[in-house]
């Protein structure tokens, strides 16, 4: 490490301050160099909007972008109707994202791994209970959605023999038959993605029908191997789970 850079083990606050300054300057330069004037965009242009999340360094682009996205979808749905698909390897969406989905006027499909498609399904020791933990979290969310009469919110689980599921992303159709935007990147949309990990994501607004079809087929390919899970099914699945597992839920939600 260069002598003029703060040592994170000895001066973590100084390191964060210097790293923040470097990243802010970099992102500002990138924003200027790649800025697009509104008048220069035609209807056939495809837009790619990159965002990063480095909360430890005070960079919260992606978090702010997701908040604006949820607001946009909600406002659009109130006037015209809307539907979106959000996928994550685990049903461990952050509390704020779950609230945004529940409060949204839009229809939502949440796609996650089934217990059999979870990477921990064949694990040994305490890790073998991780798929059960996600089922418990799913069940609690479905009960909340049911209590709020949100039949337009569904959870779909990916299940394919011999496959695990690590898909992630967003496909938003608004009120159209083909996607109006998609998000591609590293976030799982959980607590860690917002508060702990370094994440990068690109929001793509397709400018032509063929690209929209390709994005749509990608979503259909995932849904072809998934099925909607009901509240009763999740209740039955979690009935035999050990009581101590529920006590570990806060830990799992922040660590996984």
Coordinates of C-alpha atoms in Angstrom, one line a residue:
X1 CA 0.0 0.0 0.0
X2 CA 1.3 3.5 -0.9
X3 CA 2.6 5.5 2.0
X4 CA 0.2 8.4 1.4
X5 CA -2.9 6.1 1.6
X6 CA -4.5 5.5 5.0
X7 CA -4.1 2.0 6.4
X8 CA -7.6 0.5 6.9
X9 CA -6.4 -1.6 9.8
X10 CA -4.9 1.3 11.7
X11 CA -7.1 4.2 10.5
X12 CA -10.4 2.8 9.1
X13 CA -12.1 6.2 9.2
X14 CA -9.3 7.8 7.3
X15 CA -9.3 5.0 4.8
X16 CA -13.1 5.3 4.2
X17 CA -12.8 9.1 3.8
X18 CA -10.0 8.8 1.2
X19 CA -11.7 5.9 -0.6
X20 CA -15.0 7.9 -0.7
X21 CA -13.2 10.9 -2.2
X22 CA -11.6 8.7 -4.9
X23 CA -14.8 6.9 -5.8
X24 CA -16.9 10.1 -5.8
X25 CA -14.4 11.8 -8.2
X26 CA -14.4 8.7 -10.4
X27 CA -18.1 8.5 -10.6
X28 CA -18.5 12.2 -11.2
X29 CA -16.0 12.0 -14.1
X30 CA -17.8 9.0 -15.6
X31 CA -21.2 10.8 -15.3
X32 CA -19.8 13.8 -17.2
X33 CA -18.0 11.8 -19.8
X34 CA -20.9 9.6 -20.6
X35 CA -23.8 12.0 -20.0
X36 CA -26.5 11.9 -22.6
X37 CA -28.5 15.0 -23.5
X38 CA -32.3 14.4 -23.4
X39 CA -32.7 15.9 -26.9
X40 CA -30.2 13.5 -28.4
X41 CA -32.1 10.3 -27.5
X42 CA -34.3 8.8 -30.1
X43 CA -37.0 6.2 -29.6
X44 CA -34.9 3.4 -31.0
X45 CA -31.9 4.0 -28.7
X46 CA -31.2 1.5 -25.9
X47 CA -30.2 3.1 -22.6
X48 CA -27.8 1.4 -20.2
X49 CA -27.7 3.0 -16.7
X50 CA -25.0 1.7 -14.4
X51 CA -25.2 2.0 -10.7
X52 CA -22.9 0.9 -7.8
X53 CA -23.4 0.3 -4.1
X54 CA -20.6 0.8 -1.7
X55 CA -22.3 1.8 1.5
X56 CA -19.2 1.4 3.6
X57 CA -17.7 4.1 1.5
X58 CA -20.8 6.3 1.5
X59 CA -21.7 5.4 -2.1
X60 CA -25.5 4.5 -2.4
X61 CA -26.2 4.9 -6.1
X62 CA -28.0 1.5 -6.5
X63 CA -30.0 1.9 -3.3
X64 CA -31.3 5.3 -4.5
X65 CA -31.9 4.0 -8.0
X66 CA -34.0 1.0 -6.6
X67 CA -36.0 3.4 -4.5
X68 CA -36.8 5.6 -7.6
X69 CA -37.6 2.5 -9.6
X70 CA -40.2 1.3 -7.0
X71 CA -41.7 4.8 -6.9
X72 CA -41.9 4.9 -10.7
X73 CA -43.6 1.5 -10.9
X74 CA -46.1 2.4 -8.2
X75 CA -47.0 5.7 -9.8
X76 CA -47.4 4.0 -13.2
X77 CA -49.5 1.2 -11.8
X78 CA -51.9 3.6 -10.2
X79 CA -52.7 5.1 -13.5
X80 CA -52.2 2.4 -16.1
X81 CA -51.5 -0.9 -14.3
X82 CA -48.1 -2.6 -14.1
X83 CA -46.4 -5.9 -13.5
X84 CA -42.8 -6.7 -12.7
X85 CA -40.7 -9.8 -12.0
X86 CA -37.8 -9.7 -9.5
X87 CA -35.5 -12.7 -9.1
X88 CA -33.0 -13.6 -6.4
X89 CA -31.2 -16.8 -5.5
X90 CA -32.7 -16.6 -2.0
X91 CA -35.9 -15.2 -0.5
X92 CA -34.0 -12.8 1.5
X93 CA -35.1 -9.4 0.1
X94 CA -34.4 -6.5 2.4
X95 CA -37.2 -5.2 4.6
X96 CA -37.4 -1.9 2.6
X97 CA -37.7 -3.8 -0.7
X98 CA -40.4 -6.1 0.7
X99 CA -42.3 -3.0 2.0
X100 CA -42.0 -1.4 -1.4
X101 CA -43.5 -4.5 -3.1
X102 CA -46.3 -4.7 -0.5
X103 CA -47.1 -1.0 -0.8
X104 CA -46.9 -0.9 -4.6
X105 CA -50.0 -0.8 -6.7
X106 CA -48.2 -3.0 -9.2
X107 CA -48.5 -6.7 -9.7
X108 CA -45.3 -8.5 -8.6
X109 CA -43.9 -12.0 -9.2
X110 CA -40.9 -12.8 -6.9
X111 CA -38.8 -15.7 -8.3
X112 CA -36.4 -17.6 -5.9
X113 CA -34.8 -21.0 -5.6
X114 CA -36.9 -23.9 -4.4
X115 CA -35.4 -25.8 -1.4
X116 CA -34.1 -28.4 -3.9
X117 CA -32.5 -25.7 -6.1
X118 CA -30.9 -24.0 -3.1
X119 CA -27.1 -24.4 -3.0
X120 CA -27.3 -25.5 0.6
X121 CA -29.8 -28.3 -0.1
X122 CA -27.3 -31.1 0.3
X123 CA -25.1 -29.3 2.9
X124 CA -24.1 -31.0 6.1
X125 CA -24.4 -29.7 9.7
X126 CA -26.3 -26.6 10.5
X127 CA -26.1 -25.4 6.9
X128 CA -28.6 -28.1 5.9
X129 CA -31.4 -26.0 7.6
X130 CA -30.7 -22.9 5.5
X131 CA -33.3 -23.9 2.8
X132 CA -35.9 -24.3 5.6
X133 CA -35.0 -20.9 6.9
X134 CA -35.8 -19.3 3.5
X135 CA -39.1 -21.2 3.4
X136 CA -40.0 -19.7 6.8
X137 CA -39.2 -16.2 5.5
X138 CA -41.3 -16.9 2.4
X139 CA -44.2 -18.1 4.5
X140 CA -44.1 -15.0 6.7
X141 CA -44.1 -12.7 3.6
X142 CA -47.0 -14.6 1.9
X143 CA -49.1 -14.4 5.1
X144 CA -48.5 -10.6 5.2
X145 CA -49.4 -10.3 1.5
X146 CA -52.6 -12.4 2.2
X147 CA -53.5 -10.3 5.2
X148 CA -53.4 -7.2 2.9
X149 CA -55.5 -8.8 0.2
X150 CA -52.5 -8.7 -2.2
X151 CA -53.5 -11.7 -4.4
X152 CA -51.5 -10.0 -7.2
X153 CA -48.2 -10.7 -5.4
X154 CA -46.9 -14.2 -5.9
X155 CA -43.8 -16.2 -5.1
X156 CA -42.5 -18.6 -7.7
X157 CA -39.8 -21.2 -6.9
X158 CA -37.3 -22.4 -9.5
X159 CA -37.0 -26.2 -9.6
X160 CA -35.1 -28.2 -12.2
X161 CA -33.6 -31.6 -11.7
X162 CA -29.9 -31.4 -11.1
X163 CA -29.8 -27.6 -11.2
X164 CA -29.3 -24.9 -8.5
X165 CA -30.7 -21.5 -9.0
X166 CA -28.6 -18.3 -8.6
X167 CA -30.5 -16.0 -10.9
X168 CA -31.1 -12.4 -10.1
X169 CA -32.5 -9.4 -11.8
X170 CA -35.6 -7.4 -12.6
X171 CA -37.9 -7.5 -15.6
X172 CA -40.5 -4.7 -15.6
X173 CA -43.3 -4.7 -18.1
X174 CA -45.2 -1.7 -16.8
X175 CA -48.5 -2.2 -18.7
X176 CA -47.0 -3.7 -21.9
X177 CA -46.7 -7.3 -23.2
X178 CA -42.9 -6.9 -23.5
X179 CA -40.4 -5.6 -20.9
X180 CA -39.8 -1.9 -20.7
X181 CA -36.7 -2.3 -18.7
X182 CA -34.5 -4.9 -17.1
X183 CA -31.8 -4.9 -14.4
X184 CA -28.6 -7.0 -14.7
X185 CA -25.9 -7.2 -12.1
X186 CA -24.7 -8.6 -8.8
X187 CA -27.3 -7.6 -6.1
X188 CA -29.4 -10.3 -4.5
X189 CA -31.7 -7.4 -3.3
X190 CA -31.1 -8.4 0.3
X191 CA -29.7 -6.7 3.4
X192 CA -26.1 -7.6 2.4
X193 CA -26.5 -6.1 -1.0
X194 CA -27.5 -2.7 0.5
X195 CA -25.4 -2.5 3.7
X196 CA -22.4 -4.8 3.4
X197 CA -21.4 -6.0 -0.1
X198 CA -20.0 -4.0 -3.0
X199 CA -22.5 -4.3 -5.8
X200 CA -22.8 -3.2 -9.4
X201 CA -25.9 -3.2 -11.6
X202 CA -27.0 -2.0 -15.0
X203 CA -30.6 -1.0 -15.9
X204 CA -31.3 -1.5 -19.5
X205 CA -34.1 0.3 -21.3
X206 CA -34.4 -1.5 -24.6
X207 CA -35.0 0.7 -27.7
X208 CA -36.2 -1.9 -30.1
X209 CA -38.7 -4.7 -30.2
X210 CA -36.2 -7.5 -30.9
X211 CA -34.2 -6.7 -27.8
X212 CA -37.5 -6.5 -25.8
X213 CA -38.4 -10.0 -27.1
X214 CA -34.9 -11.3 -26.1
X215 CA -35.3 -10.0 -22.6
X216 CA -38.8 -11.4 -22.4
X217 CA -37.7 -14.8 -23.5
X218 CA -35.0 -14.7 -20.8
X219 CA -37.7 -14.2 -18.2
X220 CA -39.9 -16.9 -19.7
X221 CA -37.0 -19.3 -19.7
X222 CA -36.7 -18.9 -15.9
X223 CA -40.4 -19.1 -15.3
X224 CA -40.7 -22.2 -17.4
X225 CA -39.0 -24.2 -14.6
X226 CA -40.8 -22.5 -11.7
X227 CA -44.2 -22.8 -10.0
X228 CA -46.2 -20.6 -7.7
X229 CA -46.1 -21.6 -4.0
X230 CA -49.2 -21.1 -1.9
X231 CA -49.5 -20.1 1.7
X232 CA -50.8 -23.6 2.6
X233 CA -47.9 -25.3 0.9
X234 CA -45.3 -23.1 2.8
X235 CA -47.2 -23.7 6.1
X236 CA -47.0 -27.4 5.6
X237 CA -43.3 -27.3 4.6
X238 CA -42.3 -25.3 7.6
X239 CA -44.4 -27.1 10.2
X240 CA -41.7 -29.5 11.2
X241 CA -38.9 -27.0 11.3
X242 CA -37.1 -26.8 14.7
X243 CA -38.1 -23.8 16.8
X244 CA -34.6 -22.6 17.3
X245 CA -34.4 -22.0 13.5
X246 CA -36.8 -19.1 13.7
X247 CA -34.6 -17.5 16.3
X248 CA -31.7 -17.5 13.8
X249 CA -33.8 -15.6 11.2
X250 CA -32.3 -12.1 12.0
X251 CA -28.8 -13.5 11.7
X252 CA -29.4 -15.3 8.4
X253 CA -31.2 -12.2 6.9
X254 CA -28.2 -10.0 7.6
X255 CA -25.4 -12.5 6.9
X256 CA -26.6 -14.5 3.8

